[in-house]
Short mmCIF file of C-alpha atoms in Angstrom, two decimals:
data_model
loop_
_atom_site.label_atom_id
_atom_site.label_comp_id
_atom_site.label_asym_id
_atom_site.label_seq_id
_atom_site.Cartn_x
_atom_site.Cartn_y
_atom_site.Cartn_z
CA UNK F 1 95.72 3.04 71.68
CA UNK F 2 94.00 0.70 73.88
CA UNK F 3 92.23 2.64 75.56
CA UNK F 4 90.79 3.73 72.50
CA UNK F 5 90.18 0.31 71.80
CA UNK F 6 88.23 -0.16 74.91
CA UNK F 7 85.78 3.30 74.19
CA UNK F 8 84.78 2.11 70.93
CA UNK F 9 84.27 -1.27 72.24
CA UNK F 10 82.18 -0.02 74.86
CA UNK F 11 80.18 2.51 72.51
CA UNK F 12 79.39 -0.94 70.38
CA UNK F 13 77.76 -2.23 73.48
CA UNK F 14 76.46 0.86 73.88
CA UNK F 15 74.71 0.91 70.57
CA UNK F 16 73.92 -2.92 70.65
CA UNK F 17 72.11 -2.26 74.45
CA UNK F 18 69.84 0.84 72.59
CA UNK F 19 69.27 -1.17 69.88
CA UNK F 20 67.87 -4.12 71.14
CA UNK F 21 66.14 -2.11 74.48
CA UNK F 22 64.18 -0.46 71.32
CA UNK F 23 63.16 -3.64 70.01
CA UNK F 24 62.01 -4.62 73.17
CA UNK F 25 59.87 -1.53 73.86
CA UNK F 26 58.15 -1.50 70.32
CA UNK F 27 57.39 -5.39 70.28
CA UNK F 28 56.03 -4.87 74.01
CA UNK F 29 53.90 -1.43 72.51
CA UNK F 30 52.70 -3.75 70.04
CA UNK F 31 51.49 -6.08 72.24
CA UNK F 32 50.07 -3.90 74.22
CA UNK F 33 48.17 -2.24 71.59
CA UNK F 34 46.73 -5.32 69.78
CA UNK F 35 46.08 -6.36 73.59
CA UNK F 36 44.72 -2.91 74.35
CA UNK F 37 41.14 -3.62 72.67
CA UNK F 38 40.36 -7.13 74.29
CA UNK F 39 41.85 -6.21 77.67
CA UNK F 40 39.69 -3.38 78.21
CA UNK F 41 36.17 -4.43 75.90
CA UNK F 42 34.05 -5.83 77.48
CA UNK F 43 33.79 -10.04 77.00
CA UNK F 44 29.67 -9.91 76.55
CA UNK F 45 28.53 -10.64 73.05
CA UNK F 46 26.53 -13.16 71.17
CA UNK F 47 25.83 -16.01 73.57
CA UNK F 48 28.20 -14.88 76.00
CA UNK F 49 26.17 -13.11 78.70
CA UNK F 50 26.50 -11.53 82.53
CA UNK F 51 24.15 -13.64 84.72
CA UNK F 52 20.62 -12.72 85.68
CA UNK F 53 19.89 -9.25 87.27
CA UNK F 54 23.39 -7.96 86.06
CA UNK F 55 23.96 -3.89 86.12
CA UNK F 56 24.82 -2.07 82.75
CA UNK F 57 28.16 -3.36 81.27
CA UNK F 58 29.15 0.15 81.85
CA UNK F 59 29.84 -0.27 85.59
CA UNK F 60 29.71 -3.77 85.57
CA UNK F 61 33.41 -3.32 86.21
CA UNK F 62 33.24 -1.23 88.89
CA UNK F 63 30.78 -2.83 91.10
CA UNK F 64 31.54 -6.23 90.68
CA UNK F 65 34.24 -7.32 93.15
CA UNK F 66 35.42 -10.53 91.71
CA UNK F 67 34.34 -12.58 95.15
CA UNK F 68 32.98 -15.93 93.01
CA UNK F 69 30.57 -16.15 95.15
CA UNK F 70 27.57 -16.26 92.25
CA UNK F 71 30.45 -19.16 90.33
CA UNK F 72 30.39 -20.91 94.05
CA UNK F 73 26.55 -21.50 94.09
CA UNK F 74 25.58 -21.86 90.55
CA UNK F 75 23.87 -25.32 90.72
CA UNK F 76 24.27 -25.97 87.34
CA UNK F 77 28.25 -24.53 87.05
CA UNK F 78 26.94 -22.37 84.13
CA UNK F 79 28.54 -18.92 85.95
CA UNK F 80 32.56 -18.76 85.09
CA UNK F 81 34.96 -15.98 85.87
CA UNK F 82 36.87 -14.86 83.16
CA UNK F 83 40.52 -15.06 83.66
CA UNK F 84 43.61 -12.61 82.79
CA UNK F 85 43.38 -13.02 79.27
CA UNK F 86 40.10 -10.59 79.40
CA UNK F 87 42.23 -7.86 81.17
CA UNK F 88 40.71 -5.63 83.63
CA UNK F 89 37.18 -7.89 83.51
CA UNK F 90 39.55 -11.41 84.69
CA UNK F 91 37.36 -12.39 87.31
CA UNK F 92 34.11 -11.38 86.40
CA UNK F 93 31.04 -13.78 85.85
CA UNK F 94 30.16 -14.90 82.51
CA UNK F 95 27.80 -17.54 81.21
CA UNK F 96 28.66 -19.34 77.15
CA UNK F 97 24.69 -20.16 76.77
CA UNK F 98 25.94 -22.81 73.88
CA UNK F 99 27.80 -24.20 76.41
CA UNK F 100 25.55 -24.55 79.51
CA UNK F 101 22.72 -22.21 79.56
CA UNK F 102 21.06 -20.44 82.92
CA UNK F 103 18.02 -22.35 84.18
CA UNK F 104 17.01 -19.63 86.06
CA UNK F 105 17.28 -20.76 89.31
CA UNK F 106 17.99 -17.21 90.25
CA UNK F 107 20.03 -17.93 93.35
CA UNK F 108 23.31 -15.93 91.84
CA UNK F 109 21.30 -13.23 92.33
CA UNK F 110 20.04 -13.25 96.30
CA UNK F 111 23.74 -13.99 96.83
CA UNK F 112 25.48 -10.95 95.16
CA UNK F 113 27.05 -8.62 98.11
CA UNK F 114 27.06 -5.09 95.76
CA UNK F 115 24.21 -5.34 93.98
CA UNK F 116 26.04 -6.16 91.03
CA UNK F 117 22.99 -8.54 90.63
CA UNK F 118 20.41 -7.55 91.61
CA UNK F 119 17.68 -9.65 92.92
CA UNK F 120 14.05 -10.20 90.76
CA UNK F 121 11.97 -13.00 89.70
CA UNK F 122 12.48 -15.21 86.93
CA UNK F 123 10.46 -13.67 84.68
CA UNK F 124 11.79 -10.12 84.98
CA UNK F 125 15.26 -11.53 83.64
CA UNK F 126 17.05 -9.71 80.64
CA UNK F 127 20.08 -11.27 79.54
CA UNK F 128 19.52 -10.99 76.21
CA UNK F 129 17.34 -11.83 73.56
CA UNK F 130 17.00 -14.90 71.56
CA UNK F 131 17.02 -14.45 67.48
CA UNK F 132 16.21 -17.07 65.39
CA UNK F 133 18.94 -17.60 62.33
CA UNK F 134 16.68 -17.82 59.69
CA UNK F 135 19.29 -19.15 56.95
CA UNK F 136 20.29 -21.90 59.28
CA UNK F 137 16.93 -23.34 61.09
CA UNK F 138 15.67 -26.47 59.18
CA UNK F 139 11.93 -25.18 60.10
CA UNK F 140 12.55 -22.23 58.49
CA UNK F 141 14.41 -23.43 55.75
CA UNK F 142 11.37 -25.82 55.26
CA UNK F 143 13.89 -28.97 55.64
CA UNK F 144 12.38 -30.50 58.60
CA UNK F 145 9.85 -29.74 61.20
CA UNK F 146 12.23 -28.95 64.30
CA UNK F 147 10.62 -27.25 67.27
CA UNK F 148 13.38 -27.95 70.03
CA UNK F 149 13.66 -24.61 70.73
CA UNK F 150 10.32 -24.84 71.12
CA UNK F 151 9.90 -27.52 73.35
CA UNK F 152 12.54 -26.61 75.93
CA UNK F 153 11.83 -22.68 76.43
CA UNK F 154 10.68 -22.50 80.08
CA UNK F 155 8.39 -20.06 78.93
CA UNK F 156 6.44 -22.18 76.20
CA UNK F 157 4.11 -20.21 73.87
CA UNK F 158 4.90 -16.95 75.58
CA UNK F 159 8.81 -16.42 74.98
CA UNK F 160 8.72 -18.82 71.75
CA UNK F 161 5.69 -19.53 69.95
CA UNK F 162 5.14 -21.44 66.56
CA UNK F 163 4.27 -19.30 63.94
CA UNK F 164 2.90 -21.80 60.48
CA UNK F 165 4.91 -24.44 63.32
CA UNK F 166 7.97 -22.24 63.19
CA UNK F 167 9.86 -20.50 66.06
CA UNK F 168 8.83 -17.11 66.63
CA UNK F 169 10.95 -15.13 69.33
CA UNK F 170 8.15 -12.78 71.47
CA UNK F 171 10.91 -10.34 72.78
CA UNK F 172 8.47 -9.08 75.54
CA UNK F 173 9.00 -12.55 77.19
CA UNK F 174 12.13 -13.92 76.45
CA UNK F 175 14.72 -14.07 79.44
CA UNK F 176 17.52 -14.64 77.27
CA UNK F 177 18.37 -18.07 79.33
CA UNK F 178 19.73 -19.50 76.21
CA UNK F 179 17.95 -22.74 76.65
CA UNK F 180 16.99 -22.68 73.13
CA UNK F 181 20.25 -22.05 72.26
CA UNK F 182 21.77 -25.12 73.93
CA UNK F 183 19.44 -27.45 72.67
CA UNK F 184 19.29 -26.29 68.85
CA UNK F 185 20.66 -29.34 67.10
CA UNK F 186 22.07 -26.47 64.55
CA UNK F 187 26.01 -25.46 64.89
CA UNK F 188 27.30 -23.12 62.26
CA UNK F 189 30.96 -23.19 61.10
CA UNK F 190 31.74 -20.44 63.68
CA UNK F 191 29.94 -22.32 66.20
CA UNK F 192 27.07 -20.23 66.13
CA UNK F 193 23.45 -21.78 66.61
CA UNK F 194 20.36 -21.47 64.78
CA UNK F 195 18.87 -19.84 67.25
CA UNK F 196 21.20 -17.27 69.95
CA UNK F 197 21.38 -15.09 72.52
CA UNK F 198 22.21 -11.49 71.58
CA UNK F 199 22.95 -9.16 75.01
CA UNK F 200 20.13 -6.32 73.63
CA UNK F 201 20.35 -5.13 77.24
CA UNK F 202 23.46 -5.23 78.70
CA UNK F 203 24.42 -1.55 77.48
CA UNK F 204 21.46 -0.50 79.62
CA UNK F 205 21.36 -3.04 81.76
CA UNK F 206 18.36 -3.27 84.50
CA UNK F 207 17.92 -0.07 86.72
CA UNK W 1 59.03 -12.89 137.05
CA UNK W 2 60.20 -15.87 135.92
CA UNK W 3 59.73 -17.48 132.68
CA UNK W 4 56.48 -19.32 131.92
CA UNK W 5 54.47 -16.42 133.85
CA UNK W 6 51.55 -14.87 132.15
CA UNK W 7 51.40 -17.15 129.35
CA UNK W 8 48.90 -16.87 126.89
CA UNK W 9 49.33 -19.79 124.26
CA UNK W 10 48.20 -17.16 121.82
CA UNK W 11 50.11 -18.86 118.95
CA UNK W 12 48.51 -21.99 119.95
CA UNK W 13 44.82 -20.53 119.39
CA UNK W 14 46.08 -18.64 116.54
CA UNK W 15 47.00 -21.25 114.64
CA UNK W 16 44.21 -22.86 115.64
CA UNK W 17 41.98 -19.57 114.12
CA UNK W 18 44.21 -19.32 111.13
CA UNK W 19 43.75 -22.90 110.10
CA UNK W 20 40.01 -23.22 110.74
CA UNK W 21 39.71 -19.48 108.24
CA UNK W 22 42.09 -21.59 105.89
CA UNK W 23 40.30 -24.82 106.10
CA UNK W 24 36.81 -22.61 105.72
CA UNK W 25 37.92 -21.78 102.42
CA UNK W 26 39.61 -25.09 101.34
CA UNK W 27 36.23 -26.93 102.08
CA UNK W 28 33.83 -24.39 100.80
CA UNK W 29 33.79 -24.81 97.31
CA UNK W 30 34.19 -29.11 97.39
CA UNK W 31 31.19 -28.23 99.62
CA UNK W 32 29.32 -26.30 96.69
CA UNK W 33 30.31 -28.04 93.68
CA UNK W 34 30.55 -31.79 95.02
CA UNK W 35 27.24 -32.02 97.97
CA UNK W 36 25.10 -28.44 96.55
CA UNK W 37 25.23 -27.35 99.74
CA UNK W 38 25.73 -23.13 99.22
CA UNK W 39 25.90 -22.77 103.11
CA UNK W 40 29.15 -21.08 102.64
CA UNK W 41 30.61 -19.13 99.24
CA UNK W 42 33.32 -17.26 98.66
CA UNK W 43 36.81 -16.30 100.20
CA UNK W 44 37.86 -13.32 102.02
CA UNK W 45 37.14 -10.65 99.63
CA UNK W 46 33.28 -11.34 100.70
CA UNK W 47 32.01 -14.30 102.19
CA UNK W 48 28.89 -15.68 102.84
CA UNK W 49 28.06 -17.75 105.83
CA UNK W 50 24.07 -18.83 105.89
CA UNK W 51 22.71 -15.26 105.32
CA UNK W 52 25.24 -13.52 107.23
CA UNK W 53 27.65 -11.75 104.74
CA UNK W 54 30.95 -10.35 105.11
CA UNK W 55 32.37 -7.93 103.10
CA UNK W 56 36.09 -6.77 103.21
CA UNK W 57 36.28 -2.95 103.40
CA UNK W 58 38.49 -2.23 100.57
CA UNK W 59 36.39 -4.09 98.13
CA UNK W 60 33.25 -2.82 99.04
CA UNK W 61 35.15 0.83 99.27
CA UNK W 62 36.26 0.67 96.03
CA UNK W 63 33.21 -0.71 94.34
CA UNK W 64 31.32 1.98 95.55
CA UNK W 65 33.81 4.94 94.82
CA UNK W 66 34.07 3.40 91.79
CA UNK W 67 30.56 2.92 90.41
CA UNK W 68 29.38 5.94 92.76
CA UNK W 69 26.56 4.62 93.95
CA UNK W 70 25.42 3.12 97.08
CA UNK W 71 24.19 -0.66 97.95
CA UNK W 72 22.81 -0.90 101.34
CA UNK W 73 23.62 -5.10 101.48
CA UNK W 74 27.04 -3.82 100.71
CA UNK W 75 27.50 -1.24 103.56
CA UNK W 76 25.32 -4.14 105.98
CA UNK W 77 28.01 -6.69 104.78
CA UNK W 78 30.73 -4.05 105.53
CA UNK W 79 29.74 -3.29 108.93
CA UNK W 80 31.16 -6.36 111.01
CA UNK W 81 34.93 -6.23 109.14
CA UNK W 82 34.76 -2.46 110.21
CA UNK W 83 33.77 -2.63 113.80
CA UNK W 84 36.41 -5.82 114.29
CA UNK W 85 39.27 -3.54 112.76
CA UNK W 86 38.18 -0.31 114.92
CA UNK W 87 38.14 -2.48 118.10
CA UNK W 88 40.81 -5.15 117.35
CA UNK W 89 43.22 -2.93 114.18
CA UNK W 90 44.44 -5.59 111.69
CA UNK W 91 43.64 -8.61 113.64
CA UNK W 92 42.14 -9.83 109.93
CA UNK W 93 45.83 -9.97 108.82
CA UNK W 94 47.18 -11.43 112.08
CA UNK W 95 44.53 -13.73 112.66
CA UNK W 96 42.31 -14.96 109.55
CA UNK W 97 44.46 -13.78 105.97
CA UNK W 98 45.39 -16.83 103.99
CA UNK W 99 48.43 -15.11 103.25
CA UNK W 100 49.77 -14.41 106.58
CA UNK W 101 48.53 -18.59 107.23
CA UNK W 102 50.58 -19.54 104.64
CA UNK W 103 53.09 -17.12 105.34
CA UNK W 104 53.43 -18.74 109.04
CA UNK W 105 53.60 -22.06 107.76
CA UNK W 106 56.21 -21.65 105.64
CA UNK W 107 58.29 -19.40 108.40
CA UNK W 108 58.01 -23.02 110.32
CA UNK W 109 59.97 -24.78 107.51
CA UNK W 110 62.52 -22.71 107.37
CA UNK W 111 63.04 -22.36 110.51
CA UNK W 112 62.86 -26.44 111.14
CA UNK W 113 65.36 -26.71 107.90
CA UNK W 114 67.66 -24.16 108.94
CA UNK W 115 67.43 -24.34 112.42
CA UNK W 116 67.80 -20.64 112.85
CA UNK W 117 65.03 -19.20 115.02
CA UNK W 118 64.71 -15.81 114.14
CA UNK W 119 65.37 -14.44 110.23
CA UNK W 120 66.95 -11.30 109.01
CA UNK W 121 65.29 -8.76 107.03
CA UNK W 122 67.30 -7.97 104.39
CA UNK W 123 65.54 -4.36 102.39
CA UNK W 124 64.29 -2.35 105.04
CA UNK W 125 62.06 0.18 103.66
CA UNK W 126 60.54 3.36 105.78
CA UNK W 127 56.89 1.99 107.85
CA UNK W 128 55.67 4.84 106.59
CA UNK W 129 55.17 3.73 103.24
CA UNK W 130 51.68 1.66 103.97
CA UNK W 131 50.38 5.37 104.27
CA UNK W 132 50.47 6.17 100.87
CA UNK W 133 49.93 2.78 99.41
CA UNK W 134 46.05 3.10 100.26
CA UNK W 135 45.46 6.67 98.62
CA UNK W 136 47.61 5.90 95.56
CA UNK W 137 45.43 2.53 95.04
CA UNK W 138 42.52 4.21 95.48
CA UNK W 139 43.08 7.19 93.49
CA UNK W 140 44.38 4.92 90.68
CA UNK W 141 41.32 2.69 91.08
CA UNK W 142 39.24 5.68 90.41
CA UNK W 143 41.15 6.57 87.64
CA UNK W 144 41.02 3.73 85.36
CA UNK W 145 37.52 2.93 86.72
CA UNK W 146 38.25 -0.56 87.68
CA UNK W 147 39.02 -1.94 91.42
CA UNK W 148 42.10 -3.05 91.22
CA UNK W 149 43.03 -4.31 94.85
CA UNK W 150 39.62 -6.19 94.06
CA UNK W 151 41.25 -8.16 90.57
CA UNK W 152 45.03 -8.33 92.35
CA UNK W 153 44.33 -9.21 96.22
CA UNK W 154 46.38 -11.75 97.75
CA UNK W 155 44.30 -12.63 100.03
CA UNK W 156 41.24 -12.77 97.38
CA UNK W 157 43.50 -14.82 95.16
CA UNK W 158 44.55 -17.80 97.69
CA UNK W 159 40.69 -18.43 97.76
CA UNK W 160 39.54 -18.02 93.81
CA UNK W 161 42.72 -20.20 92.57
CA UNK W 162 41.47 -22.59 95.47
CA UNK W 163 38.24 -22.61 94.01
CA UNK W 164 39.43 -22.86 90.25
CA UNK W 165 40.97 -25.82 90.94
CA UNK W 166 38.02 -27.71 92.43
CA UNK W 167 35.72 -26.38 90.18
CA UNK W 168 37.32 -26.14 86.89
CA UNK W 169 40.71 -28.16 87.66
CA UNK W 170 42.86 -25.11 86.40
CA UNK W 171 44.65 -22.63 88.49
CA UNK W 172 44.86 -19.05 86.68
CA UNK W 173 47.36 -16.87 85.78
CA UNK W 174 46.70 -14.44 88.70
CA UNK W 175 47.77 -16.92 90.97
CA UNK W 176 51.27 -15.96 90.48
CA UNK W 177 50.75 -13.24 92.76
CA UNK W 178 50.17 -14.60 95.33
CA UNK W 179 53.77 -16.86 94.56
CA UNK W 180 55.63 -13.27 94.45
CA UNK W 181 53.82 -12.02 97.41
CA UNK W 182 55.45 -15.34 99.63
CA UNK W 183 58.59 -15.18 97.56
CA UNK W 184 59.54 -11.84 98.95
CA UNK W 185 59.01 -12.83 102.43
CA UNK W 186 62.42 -14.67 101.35
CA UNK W 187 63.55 -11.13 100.97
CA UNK W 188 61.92 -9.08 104.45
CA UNK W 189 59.68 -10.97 106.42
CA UNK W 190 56.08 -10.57 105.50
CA UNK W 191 56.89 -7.65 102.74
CA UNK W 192 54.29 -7.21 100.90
CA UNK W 193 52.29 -7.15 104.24
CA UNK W 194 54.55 -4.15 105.80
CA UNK W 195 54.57 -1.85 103.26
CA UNK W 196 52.20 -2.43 100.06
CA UNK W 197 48.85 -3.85 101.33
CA UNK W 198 46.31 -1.68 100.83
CA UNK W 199 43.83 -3.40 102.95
CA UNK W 200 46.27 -3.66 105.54
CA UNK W 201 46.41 0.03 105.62
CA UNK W 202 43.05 0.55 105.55
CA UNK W 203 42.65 -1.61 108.37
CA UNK W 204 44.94 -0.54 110.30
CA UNK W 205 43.89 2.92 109.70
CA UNK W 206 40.17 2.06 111.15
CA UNK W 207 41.75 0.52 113.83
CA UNK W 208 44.17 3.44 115.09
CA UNK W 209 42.55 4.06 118.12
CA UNK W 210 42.06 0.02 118.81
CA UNK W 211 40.94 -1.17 122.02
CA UNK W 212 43.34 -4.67 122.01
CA UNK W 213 47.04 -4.01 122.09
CA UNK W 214 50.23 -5.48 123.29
CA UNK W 215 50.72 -3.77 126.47
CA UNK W 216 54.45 -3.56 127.41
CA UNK W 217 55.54 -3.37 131.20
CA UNK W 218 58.80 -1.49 131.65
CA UNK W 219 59.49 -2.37 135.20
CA UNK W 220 59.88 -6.26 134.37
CA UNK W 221 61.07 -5.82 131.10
CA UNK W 222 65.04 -6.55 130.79
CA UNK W 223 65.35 -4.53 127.02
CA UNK W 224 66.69 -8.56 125.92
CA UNK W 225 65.17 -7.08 122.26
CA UNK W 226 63.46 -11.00 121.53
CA UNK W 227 60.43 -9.51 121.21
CA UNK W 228 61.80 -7.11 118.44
CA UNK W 229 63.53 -10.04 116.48
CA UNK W 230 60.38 -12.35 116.62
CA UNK W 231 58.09 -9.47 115.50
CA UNK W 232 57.44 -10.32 111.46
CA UNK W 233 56.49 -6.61 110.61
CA UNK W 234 59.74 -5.34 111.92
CA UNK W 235 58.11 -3.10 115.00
CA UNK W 236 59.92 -3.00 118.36
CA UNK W 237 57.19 -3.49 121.20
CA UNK W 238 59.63 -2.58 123.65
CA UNK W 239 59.45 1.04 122.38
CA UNK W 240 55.44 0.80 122.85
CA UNK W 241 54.68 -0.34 118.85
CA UNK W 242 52.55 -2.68 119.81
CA UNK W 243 50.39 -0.13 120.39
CA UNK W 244 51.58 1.57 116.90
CA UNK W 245 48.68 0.85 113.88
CA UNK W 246 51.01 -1.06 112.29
CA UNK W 247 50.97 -3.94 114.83
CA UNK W 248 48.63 -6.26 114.16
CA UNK W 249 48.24 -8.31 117.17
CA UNK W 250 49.25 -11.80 116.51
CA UNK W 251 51.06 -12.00 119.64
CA UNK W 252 54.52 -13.61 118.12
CA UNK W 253 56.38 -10.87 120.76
CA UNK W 254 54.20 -11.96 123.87
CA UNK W 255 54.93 -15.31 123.04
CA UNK W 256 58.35 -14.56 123.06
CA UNK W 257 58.89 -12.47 125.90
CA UNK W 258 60.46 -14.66 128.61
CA UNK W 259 59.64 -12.09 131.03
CA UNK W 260 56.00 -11.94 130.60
CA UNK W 261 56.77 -8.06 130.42
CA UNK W 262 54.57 -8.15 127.22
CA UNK W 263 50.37 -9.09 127.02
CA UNK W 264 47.95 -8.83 124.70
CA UNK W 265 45.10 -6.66 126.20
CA UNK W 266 41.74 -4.49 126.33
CA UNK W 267 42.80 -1.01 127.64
CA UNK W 268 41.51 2.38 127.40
CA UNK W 269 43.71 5.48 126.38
CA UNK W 270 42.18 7.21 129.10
CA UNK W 271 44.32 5.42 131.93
#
């Protein structure tokens, strides 16, 4: 009798252990696929860009060996590695243009040990392309005559020119610095600027 | 011969070498982000001293078996780390890793607090094991086509959450790595350095047929086994594993031999 007792007691806690070991392993699955798609994608999108010179996001990844080293000598502390909350890119370099944009002073990329950068001059740089938010920008919406954008592009009248005095991106030119995009007085509700950096390149990245 | 013979203060200078790698990376980024002055960046996953750049060999390994494609800086960078592990073996753990320094220091607290001089290993798992580490890593780096010693190093990680903190006053999550890494020392002495670095392997793999060794001398020797007890990898130099790639030269077993049966030396195989 009591050992009966003690059996079903034990296949209780037997049941109890399965039970609650499943609920761990499908709360942890669902983690881990909700986590799946921003640990592995990669962190570059609007206004959040790889520094100058940087090889296709493709092998991005594989090349870049998390030293710092570009973070370490950024003048301006514009460069910040990602941590674990981007997954297998945590300690990779990334830029927020909105935030504090690249002023090209290009010395991430004489530093890089693998090429991850690669070196070139400052007016070979892709990291993106600046597009100018028409339903947002007070020139274009005719509400004042704003030419920040303007004013601060290091490459005035050739990577922004005014157009009727409005901003006109000339994508041969533009770096993709996001200087414009750091000084537009414009922040949408999503904290999006009239004017911001789209990474156009970093699929391809430069060759 | 008696005791005090032969003695080569080698703990003294490599503290002394351990401290001024630590301090190198301590000051480094206060140097960058507080003065500007880039002289030095980085840690010990690649470092940059004026225009002379190191590169650790694992890192650079995996980048390029990972992205297949070759970076001549990257080899250049490579070359001195290589040559120092085929002459020396793993004198980079022994001598410069942040996580052997820290390792040290904290063997000296325990051993002041609990006044025991040598500590027992309590999981003992085969040597062996370091030998298949390396492959699997690398294999499994290829596989998910990301470096993965490169995002998890130890050694890598003492430096970035050093320079998180100056630079953007937050340590990262990664860090705790580096807290289980000295934790299990509590466990075997210098565990995750025995058995599961990769770069250790690596390193000690390049530097199998090293040129400095701890040369044992069997005629003076009196088999007291203090040299086996102070070793913190475990190895027993009076059987000749000093001379094992596993050792890595820090010279804890010289310094211990009261004998002076024990010296760390340049030799050739040939003799």
């Amino acid at each position: 009798m009591n050992s009966h007792d003690n059996s079903s007691v034990e296949e209780k806690r037997e049941g109890r252990r399965l039970f609650l070991g499943g609920l761990l392993t499908s709360a942890l699955l669902t983690i881990g696929v909700k986590a799946e798609g921003r640990l592995l994608s990669s962190p570059v999108t609007t206004n959040r860009l790889r520094p100058p010179g940087a090889v296709s996001e493709k092998i991005f990844l594989g090349t870049c060996i998390r030293c710092g080293r570009c973070v370490e000598v950024c003048p301006y502390h514009c460069i910040i590695p990602l941590d674990t909350r981007h997954g297998v890119h945590a300690g990779t370099p990334l830029i927020s243009v909105e935030k504090i944009p690249c002023y090209l002073c290009m010395k991430c990329v004489q530093i890089c040990p693998t090429g991850t950068l690669r070196p070139l001059r400052q007016e070979e740089t892709r990291m993106g392309m600046a597009v100018v938010n028409r339903h947002l920008c007070y020139t274009w919406l005719g509400q004042t005559l704003c030419r920040t954008c303007y004013n601060v592009c290091p490459f005035t009248d050739k990577a922004i020119r005014l157009d009727e005095l409005r901003p006109v991106i000339e994508e041969k030119h533009c770096t993709g610095c996001g200087l414009c995009t750091h000084a537009c007085p414009i922040t949408a509700e999503d904290g999006s600027k009239a004017v911001n950096i789209e990474p156009v390149y970093s699929r391809d990245g430069l060759v | 011969m008696s005791s005090g013979v032969n003695r080569q203060h080698i703990r003294r200078w490599r503290l002394l070498v351990q401290s001024g790698a630590f301090l190198l990376i301590v000051i480094a980024p206060f140097l960058n982000f507080y003065l500007q002055i880039d002289f030095v960046q980085g840690w010990y996953q690649s470092i940059g001293i004026g225009k002379l750049w190191f590169v650790s060999p694992l890192e650079g390994l995996e980048s390029i078996l990972v992205a297949k494609r070759l970076y001549l800086p990257l080899l250049v960078a490579m070359v001195v780390p290589v040559l120092l592990a085929f002459f020396m073996g793993r004198v980079f753990c022994g001598w410069i890793c942040p996580i052997h320094f820290l390792s040290d220091l904290s063997d000296r607290f325990i051993r002041i607090f609990s006044g025991k001089k040598f500590r027992k290993d309590h999981l003992l798992l085969p040597k062996t094991l370091l030998w298949y580490v390396l492959p699997a890593e690398l294999l499994l780096t290829m596989i998910l086509g990301a470096p993965l010693f490169v995002f998890l190093s130890p050694p890598g990680l003492v430096g970035r959450e050093m320079m998180m903190a100056v630079f953007f006053h937050t340590l990262t999550p990664e860090g705790l790595v580096v807290v289980a890494v000295l934790a299990a020392n509590l466990v075997t002495q210098r565990m995750f350095c025995r058995y599961f670095c990769p770069l250790g392997a690596l390193l000690a793999l390049i530097g199998s047929k090293r040129k400095l060794t701890i040369l044992h001398d069997p005629t003076t020797c009196t088999e007291c086994g203090l040299c086996r007890r102070s070793c913190p990898l475990g190895l027993d130099p009076q059987q000749g594993e000093g001379q094992s790639p596993y050792c890595w030269n820090c010279g804890e077993c010289v310094e211990s031999c009261k004998e002076g049966s024990l010296q760390l030396r340049w030799w050739t195989r040939s003799r």
